[in-house]
């Protein structure tokens, strides 16, 4: 069994010797046992919080380099030529903490007929399809769609860590509402 402990992010040169096709759920786990596409078994043993994206490379203790591929999954793809409707769809899905992949005029999420009905109700067209899924990583992930923020850094610039506004007081010029 290969022991995959080193993550080499996509775009860095290396010659892969094997491929691992993994679902989104598997790519979000830092510890798991996988079957490589050639049938060999491997253990992914990455630092806690690590996440993998399509094209990432994993180096095994034994020297092998494995390229990660995003597996085809059951998705809903919502389309519109209206940027405002696309923003509304992304907002409402994000408000439900649904992972979303964004593209030019479309968004994709794990297939769910209830969410499909909601998105259609907003005015987008929705189709089901099987495709690799690479959702956005979220506001606090800076190294790509799913990569954890693990590199050391310093804060040499001045900034304030207090909230932008106090939720107990209304902003100037109007009332403050939560919906």
XYZ file of N, CA and C in Angstrom:
537
model
N 0.850 -1.178 0.000
C 0.000 0.000 0.000
C 0.896 1.242 0.000
N 0.552 2.195 -0.884
C 1.275 3.464 -0.909
C 0.798 4.351 0.231
N 1.698 5.146 0.783
C 1.356 6.110 1.828
C 1.562 7.504 1.250
N 0.449 8.205 0.961
C 0.478 9.513 0.312
C 0.432 10.591 1.387
N 1.580 11.222 1.658
C 1.672 12.190 2.752
C 1.973 13.615 2.314
N 2.417 13.808 1.051
C 2.824 15.138 0.615
C 1.923 15.629 -0.502
N 1.345 16.809 -0.322
C 0.487 17.423 -1.328
C 1.308 18.406 -2.149
N 1.269 18.225 -3.466
C 1.906 19.139 -4.406
C 0.765 19.758 -5.196
N 0.494 21.042 -5.007
C -0.663 21.674 -5.647
C -0.560 21.635 -7.166
N -1.722 21.654 -7.810
C -1.813 21.622 -9.271
C -0.924 22.700 -9.881
N -0.343 22.381 -11.014
C 0.477 23.342 -11.725
C 1.960 23.256 -11.423
N 2.353 22.501 -10.404
C 3.770 22.331 -10.096
C 4.284 21.130 -10.862
N 5.456 21.239 -11.442
C 5.955 20.153 -12.295
C 6.272 18.874 -11.520
N 5.843 17.768 -12.070
C 6.144 16.441 -11.543
C 5.578 15.433 -12.520
N 6.132 14.242 -12.538
C 5.664 13.193 -13.438
C 4.836 12.170 -12.663
N 3.491 12.224 -12.787
C 2.664 11.260 -12.066
C 2.857 9.838 -12.587
N 2.800 8.894 -11.656
C 2.912 7.480 -12.001
C 1.585 6.751 -11.832
N 0.579 7.449 -11.257
C -0.732 6.839 -11.031
C -1.778 7.943 -10.922
N -3.044 7.523 -10.943
C -4.182 8.443 -10.840
C -5.133 7.942 -9.767
N -5.708 8.888 -9.003
C -6.763 8.571 -8.043
C -7.967 9.441 -8.385
N -9.070 8.812 -8.785
C -10.293 9.540 -9.105
C -11.162 9.531 -7.856
N -11.403 10.741 -7.295
C -12.052 10.871 -5.992
C -13.259 11.793 -6.059
N -14.283 11.467 -5.277
C -15.460 12.326 -5.162
C -15.111 13.571 -4.357
N -15.997 14.547 -4.358
C -15.791 15.754 -3.557
C -15.640 15.391 -2.086
N -16.484 14.507 -1.599
C -16.412 14.105 -0.190
C -15.045 13.497 0.125
N -14.544 12.662 -0.748
C -13.228 12.057 -0.526
C -12.121 13.106 -0.598
N -12.237 14.069 -1.517
C -11.206 15.095 -1.650
C -11.188 16.056 -0.471
N -12.236 16.094 0.308
C -12.304 16.953 1.495
C -11.730 16.278 2.738
N -11.454 14.999 2.656
C -10.949 14.248 3.814
C -9.430 14.200 3.782
N -8.814 14.372 4.924
C -7.353 14.356 4.980
C -6.806 12.973 5.304
N -7.649 12.073 5.737
C -7.243 10.709 6.046
C -8.260 9.749 5.439
N -7.800 8.941 4.476
C -8.690 7.940 3.917
C -7.897 6.901 3.150
N -8.525 5.764 2.959
C -7.957 4.679 2.162
C -8.640 4.732 0.812
N -7.840 4.689 -0.272
C -8.394 4.791 -1.622
C -7.843 3.677 -2.497
N -8.587 3.383 -3.551
C -8.101 2.486 -4.598
C -7.681 3.380 -5.757
N -6.425 3.291 -6.147
C -5.958 4.044 -7.301
C -6.624 3.481 -8.551
N -6.625 4.253 -9.614
C -7.283 3.811 -10.847
C -6.653 2.552 -11.416
N -5.387 2.278 -11.065
C -4.731 1.048 -11.545
C -4.977 -0.145 -10.617
N -5.802 0.061 -9.562
C -6.171 -1.023 -8.663
C -5.351 -1.101 -7.380
N -4.212 -0.435 -7.315
C -3.409 -0.457 -6.085
C -4.119 0.310 -4.980
N -3.847 -0.098 -3.745
C -4.404 0.609 -2.597
C -3.421 1.665 -2.116
N -4.000 2.750 -1.579
C -3.173 3.824 -1.040
C -3.872 4.413 0.169
N -3.062 4.942 1.075
C -3.574 5.659 2.237
C -3.211 7.129 2.067
N -4.227 7.994 2.095
C -3.999 9.430 2.064
C -3.840 9.862 3.513
N -2.703 10.455 3.834
C -2.364 10.840 5.207
C -1.849 12.272 5.199
N -2.759 13.219 4.999
C -2.394 14.626 4.900
C -2.671 15.349 6.220
N -2.086 16.536 6.399
C -2.391 17.307 7.612
C -3.889 17.577 7.717
N -4.401 17.586 8.926
C -5.826 17.860 9.160
C -6.224 19.155 8.473
N -7.403 19.157 7.867
C -7.898 20.342 7.185
C -7.485 20.434 5.736
N -6.643 19.523 5.277
C -6.231 19.539 3.872
C -7.412 19.146 3.002
N -7.446 19.719 1.810
C -8.467 19.368 0.832
C -7.793 19.315 -0.529
N -8.301 18.460 -1.388
C -7.691 18.227 -2.691
C -8.565 18.767 -3.809
N -7.917 19.207 -4.872
C -8.603 19.666 -6.079
C -8.140 18.822 -7.256
N -8.949 18.820 -8.298
C -8.587 18.133 -9.525
C -7.238 18.645 -10.010
N -6.322 17.731 -10.298
C -4.993 18.105 -10.781
C -3.925 18.161 -9.712
N -4.320 18.136 -8.434
C -3.310 18.109 -7.373
C -2.508 16.826 -7.465
N -1.298 16.894 -6.963
C -0.408 15.738 -6.958
C -0.090 15.346 -5.532
N -0.062 14.043 -5.284
C 0.305 13.503 -3.977
C 1.559 12.664 -4.148
N 2.547 12.927 -3.303
C 3.781 12.141 -3.356
C 3.736 11.094 -2.248
N 4.036 9.869 -2.640
C 4.052 8.752 -1.697
C 5.424 8.646 -1.040
N 5.460 8.089 0.156
C 6.730 7.817 0.840
C 7.636 6.990 -0.061
N 7.014 6.138 -0.870
C 7.748 5.233 -1.740
C 8.257 5.915 -3.017
N 7.910 7.214 -3.217
C 8.394 7.970 -4.362
C 7.387 8.154 -5.481
N 6.349 7.326 -5.542
C 5.329 7.483 -6.572
C 4.649 8.845 -6.443
N 4.202 9.386 -7.570
C 3.422 10.619 -7.585
C 2.056 10.286 -8.186
N 1.008 10.631 -7.458
C -0.359 10.306 -7.858
C -1.088 11.605 -8.179
N -1.693 11.678 -9.366
C -2.493 12.846 -9.732
C -3.934 12.600 -9.298
N -4.551 13.605 -8.695
C -5.934 13.530 -8.230
C -6.844 13.995 -9.357
N -7.886 13.234 -9.617
C -8.910 13.611 -10.585
C -10.255 13.668 -9.871
N -11.040 14.684 -10.189
C -12.382 14.814 -9.617
C -13.301 13.818 -10.316
N -13.961 12.988 -9.541
C -14.892 11.997 -10.082
C -16.162 12.684 -10.583
N -16.794 12.101 -11.581
C -18.091 12.591 -12.045
C -19.114 12.330 -10.944
N -19.923 13.341 -10.667
C -20.940 13.243 -9.622
C -22.277 13.718 -10.172
N -23.348 13.394 -9.471
C -24.683 13.814 -9.875
C -24.872 15.277 -9.478
N -24.963 16.148 -10.488
C -25.046 17.590 -10.253
C -26.309 18.173 -10.860
N -26.681 19.326 -10.351
C -27.673 20.180 -10.985
C -26.918 21.383 -11.515
N -27.144 21.723 -12.776
C -26.500 22.880 -13.390
C -27.597 23.876 -13.736
N -27.523 25.053 -13.113
C -28.506 26.114 -13.338
C -27.887 27.157 -14.253
N -28.660 27.591 -15.250
C -28.140 28.546 -16.237
C -29.083 29.735 -16.388
N -28.460 30.863 -16.723
C -29.202 32.057 -17.076
C -28.259 33.026 -17.761
N -28.796 33.853 -18.627
C -27.984 34.910 -19.240
C -28.087 36.196 -18.424
N -28.912 36.199 -17.382
C -29.111 37.383 -16.535
C -28.190 37.299 -15.312
N -27.166 38.144 -15.243
C -26.216 38.085 -14.120
C -26.895 38.274 -12.762
N -27.953 39.094 -12.712
C -28.659 39.313 -11.447
C -29.319 38.018 -10.971
N -29.943 37.274 -11.873
C -30.569 36.002 -11.489
C -29.519 34.996 -11.029
N -28.366 34.994 -11.706
C -27.295 34.085 -11.307
C -26.819 34.421 -9.886
N -26.665 35.703 -9.601
C -26.275 36.129 -8.245
C -27.322 35.718 -7.217
N -28.597 35.878 -7.552
C -29.659 35.482 -6.626
C -29.617 33.983 -6.353
N -29.409 33.194 -7.416
C -29.311 31.745 -7.233
C -28.142 31.380 -6.339
N -26.970 31.974 -6.594
C -25.787 31.697 -5.777
C -26.015 32.141 -4.338
N -26.652 33.288 -4.149
C -26.931 33.786 -2.798
C -27.822 32.804 -2.033
N -28.918 32.403 -2.638
C -29.872 31.527 -1.934
C -29.283 30.150 -1.660
N -28.478 29.622 -2.565
C -27.814 28.345 -2.296
C -26.768 28.508 -1.197
N -25.984 29.582 -1.266
C -24.982 29.846 -0.235
C -25.609 30.067 1.122
N -26.774 30.691 1.157
C -27.486 30.925 2.416
C -27.895 29.607 3.063
N -27.969 28.555 2.267
C -28.281 27.207 2.767
C -27.007 26.364 2.917
N -25.857 27.020 2.809
C -24.545 26.372 2.965
C -24.343 25.244 1.961
N -24.858 25.426 0.756
C -24.708 24.449 -0.318
C -23.425 24.778 -1.079
N -22.502 23.841 -1.205
C -21.314 24.095 -2.034
C -21.737 24.360 -3.482
N -21.153 25.404 -4.081
C -21.531 25.827 -5.424
C -20.276 26.032 -6.269
N -20.320 25.519 -7.485
C -19.293 25.800 -8.478
C -19.860 26.853 -9.416
N -19.069 27.880 -9.703
C -19.533 28.994 -10.519
C -18.828 29.027 -11.862
N -19.577 29.402 -12.884
C -19.017 29.580 -14.217
C -19.691 30.755 -14.897
N -19.330 31.031 -16.129
C -19.884 32.144 -16.886
C -21.319 31.808 -17.308
N -22.291 32.356 -16.587
C -23.697 32.124 -16.899
C -24.280 30.870 -16.291
N -23.554 30.189 -15.409
C -24.058 28.953 -14.798
C -23.512 28.773 -13.384
N -24.192 27.946 -12.640
C -23.708 27.475 -11.345
C -24.122 26.021 -11.197
N -23.325 25.265 -10.437
C -23.602 23.839 -10.251
C -23.545 23.514 -8.764
N -24.348 22.554 -8.374
C -24.391 22.073 -6.990
C -24.791 20.604 -7.021
N -24.562 19.911 -5.897
C -24.934 18.500 -5.836
C -26.441 18.388 -6.059
N -26.823 17.451 -6.922
C -28.221 17.335 -7.331
C -29.149 17.137 -6.132
N -30.199 17.956 -6.124
C -31.223 17.877 -5.081
C -32.495 18.470 -5.678
N -33.553 17.668 -5.782
C -34.764 18.141 -6.457
C -35.431 19.303 -5.738
N -35.298 19.380 -4.418
C -35.880 20.506 -3.680
C -35.141 21.803 -4.029
N -33.812 21.733 -4.058
C -33.031 22.911 -4.455
C -33.293 23.264 -5.918
N -33.466 22.247 -6.768
C -33.780 22.504 -8.173
C -35.061 23.327 -8.289
N -36.080 22.943 -7.525
C -37.349 23.683 -7.559
C -37.158 25.120 -7.087
N -36.367 25.323 -6.038
C -36.108 26.670 -5.530
C -35.421 27.515 -6.592
N -34.382 26.963 -7.236
C -33.610 27.700 -8.232
C -34.471 27.997 -9.464
N -35.290 27.029 -9.874
C -36.219 27.280 -10.985
C -37.188 28.403 -10.627
N -37.639 28.407 -9.372
C -38.554 29.448 -8.906
C -37.936 30.844 -8.958
N -36.625 30.915 -8.924
C -35.934 32.198 -9.043
C -35.814 32.647 -10.499
N -36.064 31.716 -11.448
C -36.024 32.061 -12.862
C -34.882 31.451 -13.650
N -34.108 30.545 -13.050
C -33.020 29.889 -13.770
C -33.516 28.570 -14.358
N -32.881 28.111 -15.421
C -33.179 26.780 -15.939
C -32.219 25.806 -15.253
N -32.693 24.599 -14.995
C -31.889 23.609 -14.279
C -31.904 22.300 -15.045
N -30.708 21.714 -15.193
C -30.612 20.386 -15.797
C -29.743 19.513 -14.897
N -30.057 18.220 -14.869
C -29.243 17.260 -14.116
C -28.182 16.709 -15.052
N -26.973 16.496 -14.513
C -25.897 15.894 -15.309
C -24.866 15.282 -14.380
N -24.046 14.416 -14.944
C -22.909 13.844 -14.217
C -21.660 14.521 -14.733
N -20.887 15.089 -13.790
C -19.665 15.802 -14.168
C -18.791 15.949 -12.927
N -17.496 16.192 -13.109
C -16.638 16.508 -11.964
C -17.148 17.775 -11.284
N -16.976 17.851 -9.968
C -17.501 18.972 -9.177
C -16.362 19.639 -8.427
N -16.140 20.929 -8.702
C -15.095 21.729 -8.050
C -15.716 22.999 -7.479
N -16.432 22.900 -6.349
C -17.085 24.093 -5.801
C -16.084 25.101 -5.235
N -16.567 26.317 -5.058
C -15.772 27.364 -4.414
C -15.414 26.910 -3.009
N -14.255 27.324 -2.529
C -13.787 26.899 -1.217
C -14.347 27.693 -0.063
N -14.828 28.886 -0.292
C -15.351 29.712 0.780
C -14.476 30.921 1.035
N -14.980 31.821 1.833
C -14.337 33.123 2.046
C -12.979 33.031 2.726
N -12.728 31.996 3.493
C -11.496 31.936 4.260
C -10.484 30.972 3.672
N -10.713 30.503 2.470
C -9.769 29.625 1.783
C -9.165 30.418 0.647
N -7.842 30.574 0.663
C -7.189 31.481 -0.265
C -6.297 30.805 -1.287
N -6.094 29.513 -1.216
C -5.132 28.852 -2.095
C -5.768 28.138 -3.259
N -7.008 28.401 -3.588
C -7.678 27.715 -4.678
C -9.040 27.266 -4.228
N -9.780 26.554 -5.080
C -11.148 26.206 -4.755
C -11.324 25.499 -3.414
N -10.501 24.525 -3.089
C -10.735 23.777 -1.858
C -9.569 23.766 -0.887
N -8.464 24.379 -1.197
C -7.272 24.236 -0.382
C -7.374 24.997 0.930
N -6.970 24.327 1.998
C -6.953 24.972 3.310
C -5.868 26.040 3.345
N -6.048 27.022 4.198
C -5.099 28.128 4.359
C -4.044 27.678 5.352
N -2.950 27.092 4.827
C -1.974 26.478 5.730
C -0.600 27.103 5.676
N -0.344 28.045 4.746
C 1.002 28.590 4.671
C 1.211 29.670 5.728
N 2.437 29.759 6.280
C 2.681 30.774 7.307
C 2.728 32.162 6.673
N 2.268 33.147 7.423
C 2.337 34.509 6.941
C 2.340 35.462 8.128
N 2.742 36.683 7.863
C 2.723 37.705 8.907
C 1.802 38.819 8.470
N 1.311 39.558 9.426
C 0.454 40.702 9.140
C 1.272 41.966 9.339
N 1.963 42.400 8.267
C 2.792 43.586 8.353
C 2.009 44.845 8.043
N 0.769 44.686 7.578
C -0.046 45.848 7.260
C -0.963 46.151 8.433
N -1.346 47.409 8.542
C -2.226 47.820 9.637
C -3.672 47.557 9.232
N -4.410 46.953 10.129
C -5.836 46.780 9.908
C -6.527 46.543 11.233
N -7.819 46.726 11.213
C -8.634 46.646 12.409
C -9.375 45.316 12.406
N -9.309 44.561 13.494
C -9.990 43.271 13.575
C -11.375 43.377 14.194
N -11.912 44.579 14.370
C -13.249 44.732 14.917
C -14.264 44.591 13.801
N -15.490 44.182 14.121
C -16.510 44.025 13.079
C -16.770 45.344 12.356
N -17.207 45.223 11.095
C -17.480 46.406 10.289
C -18.603 47.245 10.868
N -19.550 46.591 11.541
C -20.621 47.334 12.209
C -21.135 46.511 13.372
N -21.748 47.185 14.293
C -22.305 46.539 15.478
C -23.717 46.097 15.153
N -24.014 44.814 15.291
C -25.345 44.292 14.948
C -26.427 44.786 15.895
N -26.056 45.401 17.022
C -27.056 45.920 17.954
C -27.498 47.332 17.596
N -26.800 47.977 16.687
C -27.149 49.333 16.304
C -27.405 49.383 14.818
N -28.356 50.195 14.405
C -28.664 50.356 12.990
C -27.573 51.200 12.338
N -27.199 50.875 11.105
C -26.231 51.708 10.398
C -26.822 53.083 10.121
N -25.971 54.068 9.958
C -26.422 55.418 9.686
C -27.280 55.443 8.420
N -28.393 56.157 8.481
C -29.211 56.319 7.281
C -30.259 55.236 7.089
N -30.493 54.367 8.048
C -31.535 53.371 7.833
C -31.557 52.328 8.915
N -32.532 51.464 8.799
C -32.660 50.393 9.787
C -31.796 49.209 9.386
N -31.543 48.350 10.357
C -30.727 47.161 10.131
C -31.642 45.952 10.224
N -31.700 45.162 9.154
C -32.580 44.003 9.132
C -31.788 42.739 8.898
N -32.214 41.655 9.499
C -31.696 40.312 9.200
C -32.835 39.538 8.593
N -32.562 38.877 7.482
C -33.629 38.058 6.886
C -33.178 36.651 6.705
